[in-house]
mmCIF file of C-alpha atoms in Angstrom:
data_model
loop_
_atom_site.group_PDB
_atom_site.id
_atom_site.type_symbol
_atom_site.label_atom_id
_atom_site.label_comp_id
_atom_site.label_asym_id
_atom_site.label_seq_id
_atom_site.Cartn_x
_atom_site.Cartn_y
_atom_site.Cartn_z
ATOM 1 C CA MET A 186 -11.608 -21.961 6.700
ATOM 2 C CA LEU A 187 -8.184 -23.600 7.141
ATOM 3 C CA LYS A 188 -8.346 -25.056 3.625
ATOM 4 C CA SER A 189 -9.103 -21.655 2.109
ATOM 5 C CA LYS A 190 -6.152 -20.073 3.950
ATOM 6 C CA LEU A 191 -3.821 -22.861 2.811
ATOM 7 C CA PHE A 192 -5.085 -22.469 -0.757
ATOM 8 C CA LEU A 193 -4.550 -18.704 -0.622
ATOM 9 C CA GLY A 194 -1.033 -19.172 0.763
ATOM 10 C CA LEU A 195 -0.176 -21.706 -1.958
ATOM 11 C CA LEU A 196 -1.606 -19.360 -4.597
ATOM 12 C CA CYS A 197 0.610 -16.574 -3.259
ATOM 13 C CA VAL A 198 3.711 -18.786 -3.592
ATOM 14 C CA VAL A 199 2.781 -19.824 -7.155
ATOM 15 C CA LEU A 200 2.170 -16.207 -8.190
ATOM 16 C CA PHE A 201 5.452 -15.159 -6.584
ATOM 17 C CA ILE A 202 7.342 -17.715 -8.707
ATOM 18 C CA LEU A 203 5.391 -16.677 -11.821
ATOM 19 C CA ASN A 204 6.372 -13.053 -11.233
ATOM 20 C CA ILE A 205 10.022 -14.136 -11.288
ATOM 21 C CA ILE A 206 9.923 -16.325 -14.415
ATOM 22 C CA VAL A 207 7.424 -14.404 -16.597
ATOM 23 C CA GLY A 208 8.404 -11.291 -18.549
ATOM 24 C CA SER A 209 9.988 -10.158 -21.775
ATOM 25 C CA VAL A 210 12.658 -12.824 -21.098
ATOM 26 C CA TRP A 211 11.326 -16.235 -20.022
ATOM 27 C CA ILE A 212 13.270 -17.779 -17.112
ATOM 28 C CA PRO A 213 13.015 -21.606 -16.941
ATOM 29 C CA VAL A 214 11.406 -22.541 -13.619
ATOM 30 C CA GLN A 215 13.346 -25.813 -13.372
ATOM 31 C CA ASP A 216 16.625 -23.853 -13.437
ATOM 32 C CA LEU A 217 15.536 -21.139 -11.012
ATOM 33 C CA ILE A 218 17.409 -22.435 -7.923
ATOM 34 C CA GLU A 219 20.575 -22.907 -9.932
ATOM 35 C CA ILE A 220 20.240 -19.433 -11.463
ATOM 36 C CA LEU A 221 19.892 -17.859 -8.028
ATOM 37 C CA PHE A 222 22.732 -19.602 -6.215
ATOM 38 C CA SER A 223 25.235 -21.151 -8.649
ATOM 39 C CA PRO A 224 24.578 -20.010 -12.216
ATOM 40 C CA ALA A 225 26.515 -21.439 -15.136
ATOM 41 C CA GLU A 226 28.418 -19.072 -17.375
ATOM 42 C CA ASP A 227 25.611 -18.941 -19.915
ATOM 43 C CA GLN A 228 23.072 -18.165 -17.149
ATOM 44 C CA MET A 229 24.682 -14.968 -15.841
ATOM 45 C CA VAL A 230 22.284 -12.764 -17.820
ATOM 46 C CA TRP A 231 19.322 -14.644 -16.330
ATOM 47 C CA GLN A 232 20.765 -14.266 -12.838
ATOM 48 C CA ASN A 233 21.133 -10.512 -13.339
ATOM 49 C CA ILE A 234 17.490 -10.247 -14.447
ATOM 50 C CA VAL A 235 16.212 -12.356 -11.550
ATOM 51 C CA VAL A 236 18.348 -10.983 -8.705
ATOM 52 C CA ASN A 237 18.407 -7.311 -9.663
ATOM 53 C CA TYR A 238 14.958 -6.841 -11.178
ATOM 54 C CA ARG A 239 12.329 -9.553 -10.796
ATOM 55 C CA LEU A 240 13.049 -10.871 -7.300
ATOM 56 C CA PRO A 241 13.006 -7.413 -5.634
ATOM 57 C CA ARG A 242 9.849 -6.578 -7.612
ATOM 58 C CA ALA A 243 8.064 -9.757 -6.497
ATOM 59 C CA ILE A 244 9.075 -9.212 -2.861
ATOM 60 C CA ALA A 245 7.881 -5.598 -3.091
ATOM 61 C CA ALA A 246 4.534 -6.780 -4.521
ATOM 62 C CA VAL A 247 3.967 -9.163 -1.587
ATOM 63 C CA ALA A 248 5.038 -6.568 0.997
ATOM 64 C CA ALA A 249 3.042 -3.721 -0.569
ATOM 65 C CA GLY A 250 -0.108 -5.763 -1.141
ATOM 66 C CA ALA A 251 -0.155 -7.108 2.423
ATOM 67 C CA SER A 252 0.655 -3.742 4.007
ATOM 68 C CA LEU A 253 -1.908 -1.724 2.031
ATOM 69 C CA SER A 254 -4.655 -4.288 2.616
ATOM 70 C CA LEU A 255 -3.949 -4.356 6.362
ATOM 71 C CA SER A 256 -3.821 -0.583 6.707
ATOM 72 C CA GLY A 257 -7.083 -0.316 4.763
ATOM 73 C CA LEU A 258 -8.658 -2.854 7.133
ATOM 74 C CA PHE A 259 -7.559 -0.821 10.160
ATOM 75 C CA MET A 260 -8.974 2.439 8.807
ATOM 76 C CA GLN A 261 -12.294 0.886 7.793
ATOM 77 C CA THR A 262 -12.740 -0.542 11.288
ATOM 78 C CA PHE A 263 -11.408 2.566 13.021
ATOM 79 C CA PHE A 264 -13.874 4.870 11.227
ATOM 80 C CA ARG A 265 -16.506 2.122 10.834
ATOM 81 C CA ASN A 266 -16.759 3.294 7.231
ATOM 82 C CA PRO A 267 -16.568 0.939 4.214
ATOM 83 C CA LEU A 268 -15.204 3.778 2.050
ATOM 84 C CA ALA A 269 -12.162 4.384 4.250
ATOM 85 C CA GLY A 270 -8.780 3.312 2.902
ATOM 86 C CA PRO A 271 -5.119 3.442 3.934
ATOM 87 C CA PHE A 272 -4.699 6.971 2.564
ATOM 88 C CA VAL A 273 -7.793 8.518 4.129
ATOM 89 C CA LEU A 274 -5.695 10.411 6.705
ATOM 90 C CA GLY A 275 -3.707 12.206 3.995
ATOM 91 C CA ILE A 276 -0.521 10.128 4.305
ATOM 92 C CA SER A 277 -0.400 9.491 0.551
ATOM 93 C CA SER A 278 -1.097 13.143 -0.184
ATOM 94 C CA GLY A 279 1.788 14.148 2.049
ATOM 95 C CA ALA A 280 4.079 11.771 0.169
ATOM 96 C CA SER A 281 2.804 13.147 -3.147
ATOM 97 C CA LEU A 282 3.517 16.693 -2.020
ATOM 98 C CA GLY A 283 7.022 15.689 -0.924
ATOM 99 C CA VAL A 284 7.731 14.116 -4.308
ATOM 100 C CA ALA A 285 6.214 17.119 -6.088
ATOM 101 C CA VAL A 286 8.559 19.438 -4.193
ATOM 102 C CA VAL A 287 11.520 17.269 -5.265
ATOM 103 C CA VAL A 288 10.485 16.883 -8.909
ATOM 104 C CA LEU A 289 8.659 20.135 -9.601
ATOM 105 C CA GLY A 290 10.158 22.370 -6.942
ATOM 106 C CA GLY A 291 13.174 23.602 -8.903
ATOM 107 C CA THR A 292 11.087 25.466 -11.469
ATOM 108 C CA PHE A 293 8.404 26.576 -9.014
ATOM 109 C CA PHE A 294 10.698 27.995 -6.326
ATOM 110 C CA SER A 295 12.928 29.765 -8.856
ATOM 111 C CA LEU A 296 9.916 31.906 -9.777
ATOM 112 C CA VAL A 297 9.792 33.331 -6.265
ATOM 113 C CA GLY A 298 13.558 33.790 -6.023
ATOM 114 C CA TRP A 299 14.366 30.710 -3.926
ATOM 115 C CA SER A 300 17.053 28.206 -4.795
ATOM 116 C CA PHE A 301 16.178 24.546 -4.529
ATOM 117 C CA GLY A 302 18.381 21.506 -4.922
ATOM 118 C CA SER A 303 16.738 18.915 -7.164
ATOM 119 C CA ASP A 304 19.173 16.122 -6.310
ATOM 120 C CA ILE A 305 17.082 14.888 -3.352
ATOM 121 C CA SER A 306 15.762 11.387 -3.968
ATOM 122 C CA LEU A 307 12.059 10.806 -4.552
ATOM 123 C CA THR A 308 12.004 8.337 -1.681
ATOM 124 C CA PHE A 309 13.374 10.876 0.784
ATOM 125 C CA GLY A 310 10.857 13.472 -0.354
ATOM 126 C CA ALA A 311 7.974 11.015 -0.010
ATOM 127 C CA ILE A 312 9.093 9.854 3.462
ATOM 128 C CA LEU A 313 9.468 13.437 4.687
ATOM 129 C CA GLY A 314 6.067 14.447 3.299
ATOM 130 C CA SER A 315 4.354 11.402 4.828
ATOM 131 C CA PHE A 316 6.001 11.972 8.191
ATOM 132 C CA LEU A 317 5.018 15.647 8.363
ATOM 133 C CA VAL A 318 1.384 14.855 7.556
ATOM 134 C CA PHE A 319 1.457 12.060 10.150
ATOM 135 C CA LEU A 320 2.593 14.542 12.803
ATOM 136 C CA VAL A 321 -0.181 16.943 11.811
ATOM 137 C CA VAL A 322 -2.783 14.156 11.975
ATOM 138 C CA ILE A 323 -1.551 13.074 15.411
ATOM 139 C CA TYR A 324 -1.770 16.683 16.600
ATOM 140 C CA PHE A 325 -5.335 17.149 15.378
ATOM 141 C CA SER A 326 -6.357 13.753 16.763
ATOM 142 C CA THR A 327 -5.725 15.224 20.233
ATOM 143 C CA LYS A 328 -7.996 18.193 19.469
ATOM 144 C CA VAL A 329 -11.097 16.415 18.161
ATOM 145 C CA ALA A 330 -13.254 13.981 20.078
ATOM 146 C CA ASP A 331 -15.080 12.143 17.303
ATOM 147 C CA TYR A 332 -13.538 10.113 14.497
ATOM 148 C CA THR A 333 -15.734 11.662 11.798
ATOM 149 C CA SER A 334 -14.047 15.020 12.408
ATOM 150 C CA LEU A 335 -10.636 13.380 12.085
ATOM 151 C CA LEU A 336 -11.758 11.752 8.831
ATOM 152 C CA ILE A 337 -12.879 15.128 7.455
ATOM 153 C CA ILE A 338 -9.597 16.747 8.525
ATOM 154 C CA GLY A 339 -7.686 14.039 6.646
ATOM 155 C CA LEU A 340 -9.773 14.623 3.528
ATOM 156 C CA MET A 341 -9.199 18.387 3.772
ATOM 157 C CA PHE A 342 -5.452 17.837 3.995
ATOM 158 C CA SER A 343 -5.643 15.663 0.886
ATOM 159 C CA SER A 344 -7.510 18.402 -0.976
ATOM 160 C CA ALA A 345 -5.092 21.104 0.175
ATOM 161 C CA THR A 346 -1.964 19.154 -0.783
ATOM 162 C CA GLY A 347 -3.574 18.257 -4.120
ATOM 163 C CA ALA A 348 -4.162 21.959 -4.762
ATOM 164 C CA LEU A 349 -0.534 22.785 -3.948
ATOM 165 C CA VAL A 350 0.682 20.084 -6.317
ATOM 166 C CA SER A 351 -1.590 21.448 -9.073
ATOM 167 C CA VAL A 352 -0.123 24.959 -8.625
ATOM 168 C CA MET A 353 3.402 23.546 -8.816
ATOM 169 C CA GLN A 354 2.520 21.596 -11.956
ATOM 170 C CA PHE A 355 1.138 24.755 -13.563
ATOM 171 C CA PHE A 356 4.528 26.485 -13.234
ATOM 172 C CA SER A 357 6.697 23.441 -14.076
ATOM 173 C CA ASN A 358 8.137 22.325 -17.383
ATOM 174 C CA PRO A 359 6.637 19.324 -19.261
ATOM 175 C CA GLU A 360 9.556 16.997 -18.495
ATOM 176 C CA ASP A 361 9.208 17.483 -14.731
ATOM 177 C CA ILE A 362 5.437 17.069 -14.913
ATOM 178 C CA GLN A 363 5.866 13.791 -16.796
ATOM 179 C CA SER A 364 8.333 12.518 -14.180
ATOM 180 C CA TYR A 365 5.866 13.316 -11.416
ATOM 181 C CA LEU A 366 2.950 11.676 -13.250
ATOM 182 C CA LEU A 367 4.996 8.506 -13.770
ATOM 183 C CA TRP A 368 5.540 8.330 -10.001
ATOM 184 C CA THR A 369 1.794 8.655 -9.356
ATOM 185 C CA PHE A 370 1.134 5.569 -11.524
ATOM 186 C CA GLY A 371 2.723 3.333 -8.865
ATOM 187 C CA ASP A 372 5.779 1.251 -9.653
ATOM 188 C CA LEU A 373 7.137 -1.878 -8.011
ATOM 189 C CA GLY A 374 10.019 -2.178 -10.467
ATOM 190 C CA SER A 375 11.861 0.826 -9.048
ATOM 191 C CA VAL A 376 12.442 -0.916 -5.695
ATOM 192 C CA THR A 377 15.966 -2.318 -5.457
ATOM 193 C CA MET A 378 17.276 -5.025 -3.161
ATOM 194 C CA SER A 379 19.184 -2.444 -1.101
ATOM 195 C CA GLU A 380 15.983 -0.415 -0.661
ATOM 196 C CA LEU A 381 14.151 -3.557 0.461
ATOM 197 C CA ARG A 382 16.662 -3.896 3.290
ATOM 198 C CA LEU A 383 15.428 -0.532 4.540
ATOM 199 C CA LEU A 384 11.742 -1.024 3.682
ATOM 200 C CA LEU A 385 11.124 -4.511 5.073
ATOM 201 C CA PRO A 386 12.178 -3.794 8.710
ATOM 202 C CA ILE A 387 9.718 -0.857 8.757
ATOM 203 C CA LEU A 388 6.917 -3.052 7.406
ATOM 204 C CA ILE A 389 7.746 -5.932 9.765
ATOM 205 C CA LEU A 390 7.450 -3.490 12.665
ATOM 206 C CA GLY A 391 4.005 -2.511 11.352
ATOM 207 C CA TRP A 392 2.959 -6.154 10.914
ATOM 208 C CA ILE A 393 3.992 -6.938 14.497
ATOM 209 C CA GLY A 394 1.976 -3.928 15.653
ATOM 210 C CA SER A 395 -1.013 -5.332 13.748
ATOM 211 C CA VAL A 396 -1.085 -8.368 16.023
ATOM 212 C CA PHE A 397 -1.483 -6.131 19.090
ATOM 213 C CA LEU A 398 -4.380 -4.319 17.399
ATOM 214 C CA ILE A 399 -6.566 -7.430 17.054
ATOM 215 C CA LYS A 400 -8.372 -7.024 20.386
ATOM 216 C CA PRO A 401 -8.894 -3.227 20.109
ATOM 217 C CA LEU A 402 -10.209 -3.613 16.544
ATOM 218 C CA ASN A 403 -12.744 -6.222 17.596
ATOM 219 C CA ILE A 404 -13.880 -4.090 20.524
ATOM 220 C CA TYR A 405 -14.179 -1.009 18.270
ATOM 221 C CA LEU A 406 -16.927 -2.749 16.310
ATOM 222 C CA ILE A 407 -19.301 -2.686 19.288
ATOM 223 C CA GLY A 408 -19.101 1.116 19.639
ATOM 224 C CA ASN A 409 -17.133 3.603 21.741
ATOM 225 C CA THR A 410 -19.386 3.438 24.797
ATOM 226 C CA TYR A 411 -19.165 -0.346 25.005
ATOM 227 C CA ALA A 412 -15.441 -0.197 24.262
ATOM 228 C CA LYS A 413 -14.908 2.101 27.254
ATOM 229 C CA ASN A 414 -16.974 -0.168 29.478
ATOM 230 C CA ALA A 415 -14.876 -3.121 28.274
ATOM 231 C CA GLY A 416 -11.776 -1.349 29.582
ATOM 232 C CA LEU A 417 -10.316 -0.254 26.236
ATOM 233 C CA ASN A 418 -8.149 2.862 26.337
ATOM 234 C CA LEU A 419 -9.677 4.682 23.348
ATOM 235 C CA GLU A 420 -6.997 7.389 23.108
ATOM 236 C CA LEU A 421 -4.093 4.937 23.206
ATOM 237 C CA SER A 422 -5.818 2.628 20.716
ATOM 238 C CA LYS A 423 -6.493 5.563 18.396
ATOM 239 C CA TYR A 424 -2.835 6.614 18.352
ATOM 240 C CA ALA A 425 -1.719 3.010 17.864
ATOM 241 C CA MET A 426 -4.004 2.486 14.845
ATOM 242 C CA ILE A 427 -2.982 5.778 13.231
ATOM 243 C CA THR A 428 0.708 5.033 13.830
ATOM 244 C CA VAL A 429 0.602 1.485 12.405
ATOM 245 C CA THR A 430 -1.422 2.647 9.388
ATOM 246 C CA ALA A 431 0.952 5.551 8.739
ATOM 247 C CA LEU A 432 3.937 3.215 9.089
ATOM 248 C CA LEU A 433 2.611 0.681 6.570
ATOM 249 C CA ALA A 434 0.939 2.999 4.049
ATOM 250 C CA GLY A 435 3.582 5.726 4.294
ATOM 251 C CA ALA A 436 6.520 3.371 3.759
ATOM 252 C CA ILE A 437 4.880 1.690 0.746
ATOM 253 C CA THR A 438 3.953 5.035 -0.823
ATOM 254 C CA ALA A 439 7.479 6.339 -0.324
ATOM 255 C CA TYR A 440 9.139 3.386 -2.048
ATOM 256 C CA CYS A 441 6.486 2.217 -4.549
ATOM 257 C CA GLY A 442 4.333 5.282 -5.188
ATOM 258 C CA PRO A 443 0.623 5.691 -4.369
ATOM 259 C CA ILE A 444 -0.775 2.266 -5.298
ATOM 260 C CA ALA A 445 -4.546 2.523 -5.571
ATOM 261 C CA PHE A 446 -7.414 0.108 -4.941
ATOM 262 C CA ILE A 447 -5.610 -2.604 -2.907
ATOM 263 C CA GLY A 448 -6.110 -0.950 0.479
ATOM 264 C CA LEU A 449 -9.774 -0.205 -0.164
ATOM 265 C CA ALA A 450 -10.828 -3.473 -1.780
ATOM 266 C CA GLY A 451 -8.612 -6.067 -0.084
ATOM 267 C CA PRO A 452 -10.370 -5.905 3.310
ATOM 268 C CA HIS A 453 -13.831 -6.016 1.691
ATOM 269 C CA ILE A 454 -12.949 -9.100 -0.331
ATOM 270 C CA ALA A 455 -11.585 -10.769 2.828
ATOM 271 C CA ARG A 456 -14.754 -9.970 4.812
ATOM 272 C CA MET A 457 -17.034 -11.246 2.067
ATOM 273 C CA ILE A 458 -15.133 -14.489 1.560
ATOM 274 C CA LEU A 459 -14.800 -15.232 5.283
ATOM 275 C CA ASP A 460 -18.210 -13.771 6.211
ATOM 276 C CA THR A 461 -16.853 -12.602 9.566
ATOM 277 C CA ALA A 462 -15.810 -9.388 11.298
ATOM 278 C CA ASP A 463 -13.357 -11.134 13.656
ATOM 279 C CA HIS A 464 -9.930 -9.558 13.129
ATOM 280 C CA ARG A 465 -8.152 -12.679 14.363
ATOM 281 C CA GLN A 466 -9.147 -14.173 11.026
ATOM 282 C CA LEU A 467 -9.364 -10.996 8.943
ATOM 283 C CA ILE A 468 -5.831 -9.718 9.560
ATOM 284 C CA PRO A 469 -3.875 -12.727 8.186
ATOM 285 C CA TYR A 470 -6.436 -13.339 5.432
ATOM 286 C CA ALA A 471 -6.532 -9.697 4.300
ATOM 287 C CA GLY A 472 -2.729 -9.533 4.291
ATOM 288 C CA ILE A 473 -2.269 -12.628 2.117
ATOM 289 C CA LEU A 474 -5.183 -11.618 -0.108
ATOM 290 C CA GLY A 475 -3.671 -8.164 -0.680
ATOM 291 C CA ALA A 476 -0.365 -9.781 -1.667
ATOM 292 C CA VAL A 477 -2.142 -12.170 -4.081
ATOM 293 C CA VAL A 478 -4.127 -9.382 -5.749
ATOM 294 C CA LEU A 479 -1.078 -7.160 -6.227
ATOM 295 C CA LEU A 480 1.024 -10.057 -7.562
ATOM 296 C CA ILE A 481 -1.694 -10.752 -10.156
ATOM 297 C CA CYS A 482 -1.948 -7.084 -11.132
ATOM 298 C CA ASP A 483 1.836 -6.698 -11.455
ATOM 299 C CA LEU A 484 2.015 -9.872 -13.533
ATOM 300 C CA VAL A 485 -0.645 -8.573 -15.924
ATOM 301 C CA SER A 486 1.052 -5.172 -16.169
ATOM 302 C CA ARG A 487 4.189 -6.714 -17.708
ATOM 303 C CA LEU A 488 2.941 -9.685 -19.709
ATOM 304 C CA PRO A 489 5.181 -10.886 -22.565
ATOM 305 C CA GLY A 490 4.486 -9.059 -25.806
ATOM 306 C CA LEU A 491 3.902 -5.682 -24.201
ATOM 307 C CA PRO A 492 6.453 -3.040 -25.288
ATOM 308 C CA GLN A 493 6.745 -1.811 -21.693
ATOM 309 C CA SER A 494 5.079 -2.240 -18.317
ATOM 310 C CA LEU A 495 1.566 -0.806 -18.087
ATOM 311 C CA PRO A 496 0.707 1.632 -15.247
ATOM 312 C CA LEU A 497 0.158 -0.473 -12.136
ATOM 313 C CA ASN A 498 -2.691 1.677 -10.818
ATOM 314 C CA ALA A 499 -4.604 1.215 -14.067
ATOM 315 C CA ILE A 500 -4.359 -2.577 -13.787
ATOM 316 C CA THR A 501 -5.366 -2.690 -10.106
ATOM 317 C CA SER A 502 -8.538 -0.717 -10.827
ATOM 318 C CA LEU A 503 -9.428 -2.454 -14.107
ATOM 319 C CA LEU A 504 -9.074 -5.959 -12.666
ATOM 320 C CA GLY A 505 -10.224 -5.328 -9.132
ATOM 321 C CA GLY A 506 -13.173 -3.002 -9.747
ATOM 322 C CA PRO A 507 -15.497 -5.548 -11.406
ATOM 323 C CA LEU A 508 -14.590 -8.167 -8.772
ATOM 324 C CA VAL A 509 -15.511 -5.889 -5.884
ATOM 325 C CA ILE A 510 -18.753 -4.802 -7.582
ATOM 326 C CA TRP A 511 -19.737 -8.458 -8.027
ATOM 327 C CA LEU A 512 -18.939 -9.258 -4.393
ATOM 328 C CA ILE A 513 -20.885 -6.216 -3.139
ATOM 329 C CA VAL A 514 -23.939 -7.175 -5.191
ATOM 330 C CA LYS A 515 -23.667 -10.716 -3.850
ATOM 331 C CA LYS A 516 -23.292 -9.486 -0.250
ATOM 332 C CA LYS A 517 -26.232 -7.017 -0.704
ATOM 333 C CA ASN A 518 -25.494 -4.996 2.472
ATOM 334 C CA LEU A 519 -21.879 -4.030 3.078
ATOM 335 C CA GLN A 520 -22.590 -1.842 6.110
ATOM 336 C CA ASN A 521 -23.589 -4.907 8.146
ATOM 337 C CA SER A 522 -19.882 -5.769 8.439
ATOM 338 C CA PHE A 523 -19.435 -2.702 10.620
#
């Protein structure tokens, strides 16, 4: 177990370095430290590429992969449902609606006689949309007793926001629709170093909260009745899990777009490799595994020779789908993990 974790950590470091040196311009790995801290005059172009583009992108890949995998793990345990993911509560849909209002809202609202400023950043729109949906989910979580109802409410919110976005697209011009679609592909390259200074403290807060969820998550697996008898405060634990998930998934969606697959598949891969449901082992393993998978996918999306970066969501599904299918067939019964 320890060897596999060390191997996974080393693999993450190697992939992180590869993400910095590989691209349309090859950066010599032996000169990387010098390029970062004291570049020669003929290395200034390399430093600009590394510091302003590739380093923030690699950091974003690690942060996003770990956060989405962890939030997916929490939701799968919380609902005891292998199909649950980080966006099952509608957080991603809220972010999508916020971005749609920013990108598509000018044309749409002008039709009904409203003025709308289109200079709001996509990130602000996504954060606001995620936060509003989070508040709605918290409100409804106080009104329903069972988690299946909360899951259905989240799915209904996703459908409703998707319908609103479709109506806005219908009335928008092609250029705005294309801008919105590009955001939905997921993009790590749009994250700047200054944005990371805002994003990382939010994610670190969520990661710290994950540590305090280990015991409640393990108790959740034995059922609500046993959890109550074990002294677990179900209401407080429910709010804590929803809040940490919204913090991690909402922040990543706001800054990187709705990255698919990682949050759903990362926890399953971790469970199958470790063959355990103990969250003391699953949480660190799922986090590192999510970072590794996203680093690989981002690396493939911008391999040398490609005219431009491929859509990240397409790569995550194309590479990860067959792997998960193989692991599921090998495991035979996925529901036993819950």
